[in-house]
Amino acid sequence: MTKPAELSEALSVAAGEAFATLGLDAGLGAMRRSDRPDLADFQCNGAMAAAKKLGKNPREIADAIVAALRASDIVASADVAGPGFINVKLSAAALSSRAQQVADDARAGAASVASPRRVVIDFGGWNVAKEMHIGHLRSTVIGDSLQRLFRFLGDSVTSDVHLGDWGLQMGQLINEVKLEQPDLPYFDAGFTGPYPETSPVTMDDLGRLYPLASGKSKADEARRNEDRQATQELQSGRPGYRALWRHFCDVTRVGLERECASLGVTFNLWKGESDAEPFIPALVEDLKARGIAELDAGAWIVRVARESDKKEMPPIILVNRDGAIGYHGSDLGTIIDRKQSIDPQLTLYVVDQRQALHFEQVFRASDRAGLMPESTLEHLGFGTVNGADGKPYKTRDGGVLKLHEFIAQADATALSRMTEAELGADVSEAERADIAHKVAVAAIKFSDLSNVRTTNYIFDLDRFVSFEGKTGPYLLYAAVRIKSLARRAAGEGVTPGPISVELDAERALVLQFDAFNDALRGAYDKRMPHILCDHAYLLAQAFSSFYAAAPVLIESDPAKKASRLALALATLKQLEIVLGLIGIAIPERM
Ligand code: ARG
């Protein structure tokens, strides 16, 4: 086995080998960061578990392991404490050489995955004609962080925004526009075109018409039938409806692209539910022929329940009784589309936890139909964003907060915080606005991603825009401070030199560098960006203790000065990378 680059790993391997020599499981050698950094860097509790198994005294086993560890050149000291805890301190030479590796590596010590995969990440998922609101913000922010992480680790990622552009809402809107503007050519079945190039509705119109139409549709059965009819006609290609629907999509997309640019989020594909449509007829025929699709009260369904199910698992509806394709059908069609164009080995759906059942049904149906195996399809759910009252976040008047208003609010709060903290006082107004926006985006993304993905959280703009505490702005500020140190050093002609780890604060900083891979792997395997946030925060904190204990530019010993500068630059590199994976852009100065 080649020697692992990470000290934590190398140490676990060394301890594991010592356990193996005693005829024990090498896994018992797992080392973790010590809770008592004053006593040790790492600790291992394996001797206690081993002793239980063998009916031996744990201290005896620990003594044997410690003796073996002392022979390792990365270990400065190894001791047994209490009933059989193994405490290890690493050698300064090992820490120095690890720090040097991180400093010299463009990826700041980050490994890549052994076998890269083709991965599709389905996120965003906004709906045409509906204002983008804070619920879709979570999907966007989490999905973007995951696409950055998976790409960074070497996978080939295709992100798809998967717009909601094909359901009953489209029929509802068509009918609502018809009521307001009945003379438009889109509704004249005899019209032969061409249809007008400019949209008869703006995004504001759509934002107003959407709730109006869906309210009427819910309240009135006759209207609902008309809406179903319009949806079915749209889907089967009625030219006027298609032309009007195109306008809905285009108008919505302009707004979405603006929000995405402002958040720094990109997608490889701007596809939607409608793009699944061409794949459905053949799928339905095939599933009918194989007896997988069944006719049930006029609809084509696929049963997905299993005997082992503990909860009710309703069938999916492939084609409803009006011949229209709903949410299930479009997700299945999309799976075929992706299979044919990308052939992904893994597909991640970053969608509200409340859709868990939907995805379970779709994945089972995909498996049953032989489209893509269930094991390659994963729903990554997330909790809701709540207001101080613990209920889903709303505006003051109880409405759904529009995303661009929300961003504008965050920008304004960031700007006033900067003024309070006397930041950005000596730059132009345009640059200050740009910095404030970066602070706002950092606040929004970090506050979202630093929570465990599956939990709900309370959004508190004032707290999240603070430059103190575990916040995005604190981390931005930490990175900007190192950037400014780097500039001053360059100005004074100080260059980084060989790293020699001496002080406790330096040791702690390097141990944090060393933990980067674990954080990356944890976030990647669990699809949990909060692990990246934790790493970024601990790194910034370790740097701040280091910088307090080991000032750089006022140090008189040139070798120490150069070593400390190298540590600072390595911190900056790792911090920039991890903030980049969270989707946070760092200004040059503040
Ligand atoms: N548009 C959907 C919604 O707002 C989310 C789409 C998620 N992606 C998917 N493939 N179903 O609920």
Coordinates of C-alpha atoms and ligand atoms in Angstrom, one line a residue:
M1 CA 0.0 0.0 0.0
T2 CA 1.3 3.4 -0.9
K3 CA 1.7 5.8 1.9
P4 CA -1.3 8.1 2.2
A5 CA -0.7 11.8 1.9
E6 CA -3.0 12.7 4.8
L7 CA -1.5 12.4 8.2
S8 CA -4.7 11.3 9.8
E9 CA -4.9 8.5 7.3
A10 CA -1.2 7.5 7.6
L11 CA -1.6 7.4 11.4
S12 CA -4.7 5.2 11.2
V13 CA -2.9 2.9 8.8
A14 CA 0.1 2.6 11.1
A15 CA -2.2 1.9 14.1
G16 CA -4.2 -0.6 12.0
E17 CA -1.1 -2.5 11.1
A18 CA -0.1 -2.7 14.8
F19 CA -3.6 -4.1 15.6
A20 CA -3.2 -6.6 12.7
T21 CA 0.1 -7.8 14.1
L22 CA -1.8 -8.8 17.2
G23 CA -4.2 -10.7 15.0
L24 CA -6.9 -8.0 15.4
D25 CA -9.0 -6.1 12.9
A26 CA -6.9 -3.3 11.3
G27 CA -10.1 -1.1 11.4
L28 CA -9.6 -0.8 15.2
G29 CA -6.7 1.6 14.4
A30 CA -9.0 4.4 13.2
M31 CA -7.7 7.7 14.6
R32 CA -9.7 10.8 15.2
R33 CA -8.8 14.3 16.1
S34 CA -8.3 14.5 19.9
D35 CA -10.9 16.4 22.0
R36 CA -7.9 17.5 24.1
P37 CA -5.6 19.3 21.7
D38 CA -3.4 20.3 24.6
L39 CA -2.6 16.6 25.2
A40 CA -2.7 15.0 21.8
D41 CA -3.4 15.6 18.1
F42 CA -5.2 12.3 17.6
Q43 CA -6.7 9.6 19.7
C44 CA -7.7 6.0 19.1
N45 CA -10.2 4.0 21.2
G46 CA -9.6 0.7 19.4
A47 CA -7.8 -1.0 22.3
M48 CA -11.0 -1.0 24.4
A49 CA -13.1 -2.7 21.8
A50 CA -10.3 -5.2 21.1
A51 CA -10.0 -6.0 24.8
K52 CA -13.7 -6.8 25.1
K53 CA -13.4 -9.2 22.2
L54 CA -10.3 -11.0 23.5
G55 CA -11.2 -10.8 27.2
K56 CA -7.8 -9.1 27.8
N57 CA -6.8 -6.0 29.6
P58 CA -7.2 -3.0 27.3
R59 CA -4.1 -1.2 28.7
E60 CA -2.0 -4.2 27.7
I61 CA -3.2 -4.0 24.1
A62 CA -2.8 -0.3 24.0
D63 CA 0.8 -0.6 25.3
A64 CA 1.6 -2.8 22.4
I65 CA 0.1 -0.5 19.8
V66 CA 1.8 2.5 21.4
A67 CA 5.2 0.8 21.2
A68 CA 4.6 0.2 17.5
L69 CA 3.5 3.7 16.8
R70 CA 6.5 5.2 18.5
A71 CA 8.6 3.6 15.8
S72 CA 6.8 5.6 13.1
D73 CA 8.6 8.6 11.8
I74 CA 5.5 10.8 11.8
V75 CA 4.9 10.2 15.5
A76 CA 6.5 12.4 18.1
S77 CA 4.9 10.8 21.1
A78 CA 2.4 8.0 21.8
D79 CA 0.9 7.3 25.2
V80 CA -1.8 5.3 26.9
A81 CA -4.3 7.3 29.0
G82 CA -7.0 6.1 31.4
P83 CA -8.4 2.6 30.7
G84 CA -6.6 2.3 27.3
F85 CA -7.1 5.4 25.2
I86 CA -4.2 5.9 22.8
N87 CA -3.0 9.5 22.4
V88 CA -0.7 10.5 19.7
K89 CA 1.2 13.7 18.9
L90 CA 2.6 14.1 15.4
S91 CA 6.2 15.1 14.8
A92 CA 6.9 18.6 13.7
A93 CA 8.7 17.3 10.7
A94 CA 5.7 15.4 9.6
L95 CA 3.4 18.4 10.0
S96 CA 5.9 20.7 8.2
S97 CA 6.2 18.4 5.2
R98 CA 2.4 17.9 5.0
A99 CA 2.0 21.7 5.1
Q100 CA 4.5 22.0 2.4
Q101 CA 2.6 19.6 0.2
V102 CA -0.6 21.5 0.7
A103 CA 1.2 24.8 0.0
D104 CA 2.7 23.4 -3.2
D105 CA -0.4 21.8 -4.5
A106 CA -2.8 23.7 -6.8
R107 CA -5.7 21.8 -5.2
A108 CA -4.4 22.5 -1.6
G109 CA -4.2 18.8 -0.8
A110 CA -7.6 17.7 -2.3
A111 CA -7.7 14.3 -3.8
S112 CA -10.0 13.3 -6.7
V113 CA -12.3 10.3 -6.9
A114 CA -10.7 7.1 -8.1
S115 CA -13.3 6.4 -10.8
P116 CA -15.1 9.5 -12.1
R117 CA -18.7 9.0 -13.1
R118 CA -21.2 10.7 -15.4
V119 CA -23.6 12.4 -13.0
V120 CA -26.8 14.4 -13.7
I121 CA -27.9 16.9 -11.1
D122 CA -31.5 18.0 -11.4
F123 CA -32.0 21.1 -9.4
G124 CA -33.6 24.6 -9.5
G125 CA -36.9 23.1 -10.8
W126 CA -38.6 26.5 -11.0
N127 CA -42.0 26.7 -12.5
V128 CA -42.8 28.7 -15.6
A129 CA -44.9 31.8 -14.9
K130 CA -44.4 31.5 -11.2
E131 CA -42.1 33.9 -9.5
M132 CA -39.0 32.2 -8.3
H133 CA -39.4 32.1 -4.5
I134 CA -37.4 31.2 -1.5
G135 CA -38.3 27.5 -1.6
H136 CA -36.7 27.1 -5.0
L137 CA -33.7 29.0 -3.6
R138 CA -32.7 26.1 -1.4
S139 CA -32.7 23.7 -4.3
T140 CA -30.7 26.1 -6.4
V141 CA -28.1 26.8 -3.7
I142 CA -27.7 23.2 -2.6
G143 CA -27.7 21.8 -6.2
D144 CA -25.1 24.3 -7.3
S145 CA -22.8 23.5 -4.4
L146 CA -23.1 19.8 -5.2
Q147 CA -22.4 20.3 -8.9
R148 CA -19.3 22.3 -7.9
L149 CA -18.1 19.6 -5.5
F150 CA -18.7 16.7 -7.8
R151 CA -16.9 18.4 -10.6
F152 CA -14.0 19.4 -8.4
L153 CA -13.6 15.8 -7.4
G154 CA -13.5 14.7 -11.0
D155 CA -17.0 13.6 -12.0
S156 CA -18.4 14.7 -15.3
V157 CA -21.5 16.6 -14.2
T158 CA -24.5 17.7 -16.3
S159 CA -26.7 20.1 -14.4
D160 CA -30.3 20.5 -15.6
V161 CA -32.7 23.2 -14.3
H162 CA -35.7 21.0 -15.2
L163 CA -38.3 23.7 -15.4
G164 CA -41.9 23.0 -14.6
D165 CA -43.4 23.9 -17.9
W166 CA -45.9 21.2 -18.9
G167 CA -48.6 20.5 -16.4
L168 CA -52.1 21.7 -15.8
Q169 CA -50.9 25.1 -14.8
M170 CA -50.1 25.8 -18.4
G171 CA -53.7 25.1 -19.4
Q172 CA -54.9 27.2 -16.6
L173 CA -52.8 30.1 -17.7
I174 CA -53.8 29.8 -21.4
N175 CA -57.4 30.0 -20.3
E176 CA -56.8 33.0 -18.0
V177 CA -55.0 34.9 -20.8
K178 CA -57.9 34.1 -23.1
L179 CA -60.4 35.6 -20.6
E180 CA -58.3 38.9 -20.4
Q181 CA -57.4 39.1 -24.1
P182 CA -59.9 37.0 -26.1
D183 CA -59.0 38.6 -29.4
L184 CA -55.4 37.3 -29.5
P185 CA -54.7 35.1 -32.5
Y186 CA -53.5 32.2 -30.3
F187 CA -57.1 31.3 -29.4
D188 CA -58.3 31.4 -33.0
A189 CA -58.2 27.8 -34.2
G190 CA -58.5 28.9 -37.9
F191 CA -55.5 31.3 -37.6
T192 CA -52.6 30.2 -39.9
G193 CA -49.8 32.4 -38.5
P194 CA -47.3 33.7 -38.1
Y195 CA -48.0 34.4 -34.5
P196 CA -46.7 37.7 -33.0
E197 CA -43.1 37.7 -31.8
T198 CA -43.6 39.8 -28.7
S199 CA -45.2 38.3 -25.7
P200 CA -48.7 39.4 -24.8
V201 CA -47.8 39.1 -21.1
T202 CA -44.9 40.2 -19.0
M203 CA -43.5 38.4 -16.0
D204 CA -45.5 40.6 -13.7
D205 CA -48.7 39.7 -15.6
L206 CA -47.8 36.0 -15.2
G207 CA -47.2 36.5 -11.5
R208 CA -50.6 38.0 -11.2
L209 CA -52.4 35.6 -13.5
Y210 CA -51.0 32.4 -12.1
P211 CA -52.6 32.5 -8.7
L212 CA -55.8 33.9 -10.1
A213 CA -56.1 31.0 -12.6
S214 CA -55.2 28.3 -10.2
G215 CA -57.7 29.7 -7.6
K216 CA -60.5 29.6 -10.2
S217 CA -59.5 26.1 -11.3
K218 CA -59.6 24.8 -7.8
A219 CA -63.0 26.4 -7.0
D220 CA -64.9 25.6 -10.2
E221 CA -65.3 22.2 -11.7
A222 CA -66.3 23.4 -15.2
R223 CA -63.3 25.7 -15.3
R224 CA -61.1 22.9 -14.3
N225 CA -62.4 20.8 -17.1
E226 CA -61.6 23.5 -19.6
D227 CA -58.1 23.8 -18.1
R228 CA -57.6 20.1 -18.5
Q229 CA -58.8 20.3 -22.1
A230 CA -56.4 23.2 -22.9
T231 CA -53.5 21.3 -21.3
Q232 CA -54.2 18.3 -23.4
E233 CA -54.5 20.4 -26.5
L234 CA -51.2 22.2 -25.7
Q235 CA -49.5 18.9 -25.2
S236 CA -50.8 17.4 -28.4
G237 CA -49.5 20.4 -30.3
R238 CA -52.3 22.9 -31.0
P239 CA -50.2 25.6 -32.8
G240 CA -51.7 28.7 -31.1
Y241 CA -51.4 27.2 -27.6
R242 CA -47.8 26.2 -28.3
A243 CA -46.9 29.7 -29.5
L244 CA -48.5 31.3 -26.5
W245 CA -46.9 28.8 -24.1
R246 CA -43.5 29.6 -25.7
H247 CA -44.0 33.2 -24.7
F248 CA -44.7 32.1 -21.1
C249 CA -41.5 30.0 -21.1
D250 CA -39.3 32.7 -22.7
V251 CA -40.6 35.5 -20.4
T252 CA -40.0 33.4 -17.3
R253 CA -36.6 32.3 -18.4
V254 CA -35.3 35.9 -18.8
G255 CA -36.2 36.5 -15.1
L256 CA -34.6 33.2 -14.0
E257 CA -31.4 33.8 -15.9
R258 CA -31.1 37.2 -14.2
E259 CA -31.6 35.7 -10.7
C260 CA -29.1 32.9 -11.5
A261 CA -26.5 35.4 -12.8
S262 CA -26.9 37.4 -9.6
L263 CA -26.4 34.3 -7.5
G264 CA -23.6 33.0 -9.6
V265 CA -25.4 29.8 -10.5
T266 CA -25.1 28.1 -13.9
F267 CA -26.8 25.2 -15.6
N268 CA -25.6 23.0 -18.4
L269 CA -29.1 22.3 -19.6
W270 CA -32.2 24.5 -19.5
K271 CA -34.6 21.7 -20.2
G272 CA -38.0 21.3 -18.8
E273 CA -40.8 18.8 -18.2
S274 CA -42.0 19.4 -21.8
D275 CA -38.8 18.0 -23.2
A276 CA -39.9 14.6 -21.9
E277 CA -42.9 14.7 -24.1
P278 CA -41.4 13.1 -27.3
F279 CA -40.4 10.0 -25.3
I280 CA -43.8 9.3 -23.8
P281 CA -45.8 7.7 -26.7
A282 CA -43.2 5.0 -27.4
L283 CA -42.8 4.4 -23.6
V284 CA -46.5 4.0 -23.2
E285 CA -46.8 1.6 -26.1
D286 CA -43.9 -0.4 -24.8
L287 CA -45.2 -0.6 -21.3
K288 CA -48.6 -1.6 -22.5
A289 CA -47.1 -4.3 -24.7
R290 CA -45.1 -5.7 -21.7
G291 CA -48.1 -5.6 -19.5
I292 CA -46.4 -3.1 -17.1
A293 CA -48.8 -0.2 -17.9
E294 CA -52.4 -0.9 -16.9
L295 CA -55.6 0.9 -17.8
D296 CA -57.3 2.1 -14.6
A297 CA -60.4 4.3 -14.8
G298 CA -59.3 5.7 -18.2
A299 CA -55.8 6.4 -17.1
W300 CA -52.6 4.5 -17.8
I301 CA -50.9 3.6 -14.6
V302 CA -47.9 1.6 -13.4
R303 CA -48.1 -0.2 -10.1
V304 CA -45.0 0.2 -7.9
A305 CA -46.1 -1.2 -4.6
R306 CA -44.1 -4.0 -3.1
E307 CA -45.0 -6.7 -0.5
S308 CA -42.4 -5.4 1.9
D309 CA -44.0 -1.9 1.9
K310 CA -44.9 -0.6 5.3
K311 CA -46.6 2.5 3.9
E312 CA -49.1 3.0 1.1
M313 CA -47.4 3.2 -2.3
P314 CA -49.9 4.4 -4.9
P315 CA -49.3 3.6 -8.6
I316 CA -47.8 6.2 -10.9
I317 CA -50.0 7.8 -13.5
L318 CA -48.3 7.7 -16.9
V319 CA -51.1 9.3 -18.9
N320 CA -54.1 10.7 -17.2
R321 CA -57.7 10.1 -18.3
D322 CA -57.7 13.2 -20.5
G323 CA -54.6 11.9 -22.3
A324 CA -52.3 14.5 -20.7
I325 CA -49.0 13.8 -19.1
G326 CA -48.5 14.7 -15.5
Y327 CA -45.6 15.0 -13.2
H328 CA -44.9 11.2 -13.0
G329 CA -45.0 10.8 -16.7
S330 CA -42.7 13.7 -17.4
D331 CA -40.1 12.5 -14.9
L332 CA -40.1 9.0 -16.5
G333 CA -39.7 10.6 -20.0
T334 CA -36.9 12.7 -18.7
I335 CA -35.1 9.6 -17.5
I336 CA -35.2 8.2 -21.0
D337 CA -34.0 11.4 -22.5
R338 CA -31.1 11.5 -20.1
K339 CA -30.3 7.8 -20.6
Q340 CA -30.1 8.4 -24.4
S341 CA -28.2 11.7 -24.3
I342 CA -25.9 11.3 -21.3
D343 CA -26.2 7.8 -19.9
P344 CA -25.6 8.9 -16.3
Q345 CA -24.3 6.5 -13.7
L346 CA -25.9 8.6 -11.1
T347 CA -28.8 11.1 -11.1
L348 CA -29.4 13.4 -8.1
Y349 CA -32.7 15.2 -7.7
V350 CA -32.4 18.1 -5.3
V351 CA -36.0 18.7 -4.5
D352 CA -38.1 19.6 -1.4
Q353 CA -38.4 16.7 1.1
R354 CA -42.2 16.9 0.7
Q355 CA -41.7 15.2 -2.7
A356 CA -40.1 12.1 -1.3
L357 CA -43.0 9.9 -2.2
H358 CA -43.2 11.2 -5.8
F359 CA -39.5 10.2 -6.3
E360 CA -39.8 6.9 -4.7
Q361 CA -42.7 6.1 -7.1
V362 CA -40.8 7.3 -10.1
F363 CA -37.6 5.5 -9.3
R364 CA -39.5 2.2 -8.8
A365 CA -41.4 2.7 -12.0
S366 CA -38.1 3.4 -13.8
D367 CA -36.6 0.2 -12.4
R368 CA -39.7 -1.8 -13.3
A369 CA -39.7 -0.5 -16.8
G370 CA -36.0 -1.2 -17.2
L371 CA -35.2 2.5 -17.9
M372 CA -32.6 3.2 -15.2
P373 CA -32.0 1.1 -12.1
E374 CA -33.4 2.5 -8.9
S375 CA -29.9 2.3 -7.3
T376 CA -28.7 5.1 -9.7
L377 CA -31.5 7.5 -8.9
E378 CA -31.3 9.5 -5.7
H379 CA -33.7 12.1 -4.2
L380 CA -31.9 14.6 -2.1
G381 CA -34.6 16.2 0.0
F382 CA -34.3 19.3 2.0
G383 CA -36.3 21.1 4.7
T384 CA -38.2 24.3 4.5
V385 CA -37.0 27.8 5.1
N386 CA -39.0 29.3 7.9
G387 CA -39.5 32.7 9.3
A388 CA -39.0 33.7 13.0
D389 CA -42.5 32.3 13.7
G390 CA -41.4 28.8 12.6
K391 CA -43.7 28.8 9.6
P392 CA -42.5 28.9 5.9
Y393 CA -40.8 32.2 5.2
K394 CA -43.2 34.9 4.0
T395 CA -43.2 38.6 3.4
R396 CA -44.5 41.0 6.0
D397 CA -47.9 41.0 4.4
G398 CA -48.0 37.2 4.3
G399 CA -47.1 36.8 0.6
V400 CA -44.5 34.7 -0.9
L401 CA -41.2 36.6 -1.0
K402 CA -40.0 37.0 -4.6
L403 CA -36.4 36.0 -5.0
H404 CA -35.2 39.3 -6.6
E405 CA -36.8 41.3 -3.8
F406 CA -35.1 39.0 -1.3
I407 CA -31.7 39.5 -2.9
A408 CA -32.2 43.2 -3.0
Q409 CA -33.1 43.2 0.7
A410 CA -29.9 41.2 1.5
D411 CA -27.8 43.6 -0.6
A412 CA -29.2 46.6 1.3
T413 CA -28.6 44.9 4.7
A414 CA -25.0 43.9 3.7
L415 CA -24.3 47.5 2.6
S416 CA -25.5 48.9 5.9
R417 CA -23.5 46.3 7.9
M418 CA -20.4 47.2 5.9
T419 CA -20.9 50.9 6.8
E420 CA -21.3 50.0 10.5
A421 CA -18.2 48.0 10.4
E422 CA -16.3 50.7 8.5
L423 CA -15.6 48.3 5.6
G424 CA -15.3 49.4 2.0
A425 CA -15.1 53.0 3.1
D426 CA -12.2 53.9 0.7
V427 CA -13.5 52.3 -2.5
S428 CA -15.7 53.7 -5.2
E429 CA -19.4 53.4 -4.9
A430 CA -19.7 50.8 -7.7
E431 CA -17.0 48.6 -6.0
R432 CA -18.8 49.0 -2.6
A433 CA -22.0 47.9 -4.2
D434 CA -20.3 44.9 -5.8
I435 CA -18.7 43.9 -2.4
A436 CA -22.0 44.3 -0.7
H437 CA -23.6 42.0 -3.2
K438 CA -20.9 39.4 -2.6
V439 CA -21.4 39.7 1.1
A440 CA -25.2 39.2 0.6
V441 CA -24.8 36.2 -1.6
A442 CA -22.2 34.7 0.9
A443 CA -24.8 35.3 3.7
I444 CA -27.6 33.7 1.8
K445 CA -25.7 30.7 0.6
F446 CA -23.8 30.0 3.8
S447 CA -26.8 30.3 6.0
D448 CA -28.6 27.8 3.8
L449 CA -25.8 25.3 3.3
S450 CA -24.4 25.4 6.8
N451 CA -27.5 23.7 8.0
V452 CA -27.8 19.9 7.7
R453 CA -29.6 19.6 4.3
T454 CA -32.6 17.6 5.5
T455 CA -33.6 20.0 8.4
N456 CA -35.8 23.1 8.3
Y457 CA -34.1 26.3 9.4
I458 CA -35.2 29.8 10.4
F459 CA -34.0 32.5 8.2
D460 CA -32.8 35.5 10.0
L461 CA -31.3 38.0 7.6
D462 CA -29.8 40.2 10.3
R463 CA -27.9 37.4 11.9
F464 CA -26.7 35.9 8.7
V465 CA -25.3 39.1 7.3
S466 CA -23.2 39.7 10.4
F467 CA -19.5 39.7 10.1
E468 CA -19.2 37.8 13.4
G469 CA -20.0 34.2 14.2
K470 CA -20.4 31.3 11.9
T471 CA -21.6 33.3 8.8
G472 CA -20.7 33.7 5.2
P473 CA -19.6 37.3 5.7
Y474 CA -17.2 36.3 8.5
L475 CA -15.6 33.8 6.1
L476 CA -15.4 36.3 3.3
Y477 CA -13.8 38.8 5.6
A478 CA -11.2 36.1 6.8
A479 CA -10.3 35.4 3.2
V480 CA -10.0 39.1 2.3
R481 CA -7.7 39.7 5.3
I482 CA -5.3 37.0 4.0
K483 CA -5.5 38.5 0.5
S484 CA -4.5 41.8 1.9
L485 CA -1.7 40.3 3.9
A486 CA -0.5 38.6 0.7
R487 CA -0.5 42.0 -1.1
R488 CA 1.4 43.7 1.7
A489 CA 4.0 40.9 1.7
A490 CA 4.5 41.2 -2.0
G491 CA 4.8 45.0 -1.6
E492 CA 7.5 44.5 0.9
G493 CA 9.3 42.0 -1.2
V494 CA 8.6 39.1 1.3
T495 CA 8.3 35.8 -0.4
P496 CA 7.0 32.5 1.0
G497 CA 9.8 30.0 2.1
P498 CA 10.1 26.4 3.4
I499 CA 7.5 25.7 6.0
S500 CA 8.7 24.8 9.5
V501 CA 5.9 24.1 12.0
E502 CA 6.8 25.2 15.5
L503 CA 4.0 26.9 17.5
D504 CA 0.9 25.1 18.7
A505 CA -1.3 27.4 16.6
E506 CA 0.7 26.4 13.6
R507 CA 0.2 22.7 14.4
A508 CA -3.5 23.3 14.7
L509 CA -3.7 25.1 11.4
V510 CA -1.8 22.3 9.6
L511 CA -4.1 19.7 11.2
Q512 CA -7.0 21.6 9.7
F513 CA -5.3 21.6 6.2
D514 CA -5.0 17.8 6.7
A515 CA -8.7 17.5 7.4
F516 CA -9.7 18.9 4.0
N517 CA -9.9 15.6 2.2
D518 CA -12.1 14.1 4.9
A519 CA -14.5 17.0 4.6
L520 CA -14.6 16.8 0.8
R521 CA -15.2 13.0 0.9
G522 CA -17.8 13.4 3.7
A523 CA -19.7 16.1 1.8
Y524 CA -19.5 14.1 -1.4
D525 CA -20.5 10.7 -0.1
K526 CA -23.4 12.1 2.0
R527 CA -24.3 14.9 -0.4
M528 CA -24.1 17.2 2.5
P529 CA -22.6 20.7 1.9
H530 CA -22.7 21.6 5.5
I531 CA -19.6 19.6 6.0
L532 CA -17.8 22.0 3.6
C533 CA -19.1 24.9 5.6
D534 CA -17.8 23.4 8.8
H535 CA -14.4 22.9 7.3
A536 CA -14.3 26.5 6.0
Y537 CA -15.3 27.8 9.4
L538 CA -12.7 25.7 11.3
L539 CA -10.0 26.7 8.9
A540 CA -10.8 30.4 9.2
Q541 CA -10.8 30.0 13.0
A542 CA -7.5 28.1 13.0
F543 CA -6.0 30.8 10.8
S544 CA -7.2 33.6 13.1
S545 CA -5.6 31.9 16.1
F546 CA -2.4 31.3 14.1
Y547 CA -2.3 34.9 13.0
A548 CA -2.7 36.2 16.5
A549 CA 0.1 33.9 17.8
A550 CA 2.4 34.2 14.8
P551 CA 2.3 37.6 13.2
V552 CA 3.8 37.4 9.8
L553 CA 5.2 40.7 8.5
I554 CA 6.6 42.0 11.8
E555 CA 8.5 38.8 12.5
S556 CA 12.2 39.6 12.5
D557 CA 13.6 36.1 11.7
P558 CA 13.4 36.0 7.9
A559 CA 13.0 32.1 7.8
K560 CA 10.1 32.2 10.2
K561 CA 8.6 35.1 8.3
A562 CA 8.8 33.2 5.0
S563 CA 7.4 30.0 6.6
R564 CA 4.5 31.8 8.1
L565 CA 3.7 33.6 4.9
A566 CA 3.7 30.2 3.1
L567 CA 1.2 28.9 5.8
A568 CA -1.0 32.0 5.2
L569 CA -1.0 31.5 1.5
A570 CA -1.8 27.8 1.8
T571 CA -4.7 28.7 4.0
L572 CA -5.9 31.2 1.5
K573 CA -5.7 28.6 -1.3
Q574 CA -7.7 26.1 0.7
L575 CA -10.2 28.6 1.9
E576 CA -10.8 29.9 -1.7
I577 CA -11.3 26.4 -2.9
V578 CA -13.8 25.5 -0.2
L579 CA -15.7 28.7 -0.4
G580 CA -15.8 28.3 -4.2
L581 CA -17.4 24.9 -3.6
I582 CA -20.0 26.6 -1.5
G583 CA -20.6 29.0 -4.4
I584 CA -19.1 32.0 -2.6
A585 CA -17.0 34.5 -4.5
I586 CA -14.4 36.5 -2.6
P587 CA -13.8 40.2 -3.3
E588 CA -10.2 41.5 -3.6
R589 CA -10.7 43.8 -0.7
M590 CA -13.2 45.1 1.7
Ligands
ARG1 N1 -41.0 22.0 -10.6 C1 -41.1 21.1 -9.5 C2 -41.7 21.8 -8.3 O1 -41.7 23.0 -8.2 C3 -39.8 20.6 -9.1 C4 -39.0 19.8 -10.1 C5 -38.0 18.9 -9.6 N2 -37.4 18.0 -10.5 C6 -37.9 16.9 -11.0 N3 -37.3 16.2 -11.9 N4 -39.2 16.5 -10.7 O2 -42.2 21.2 -7.4

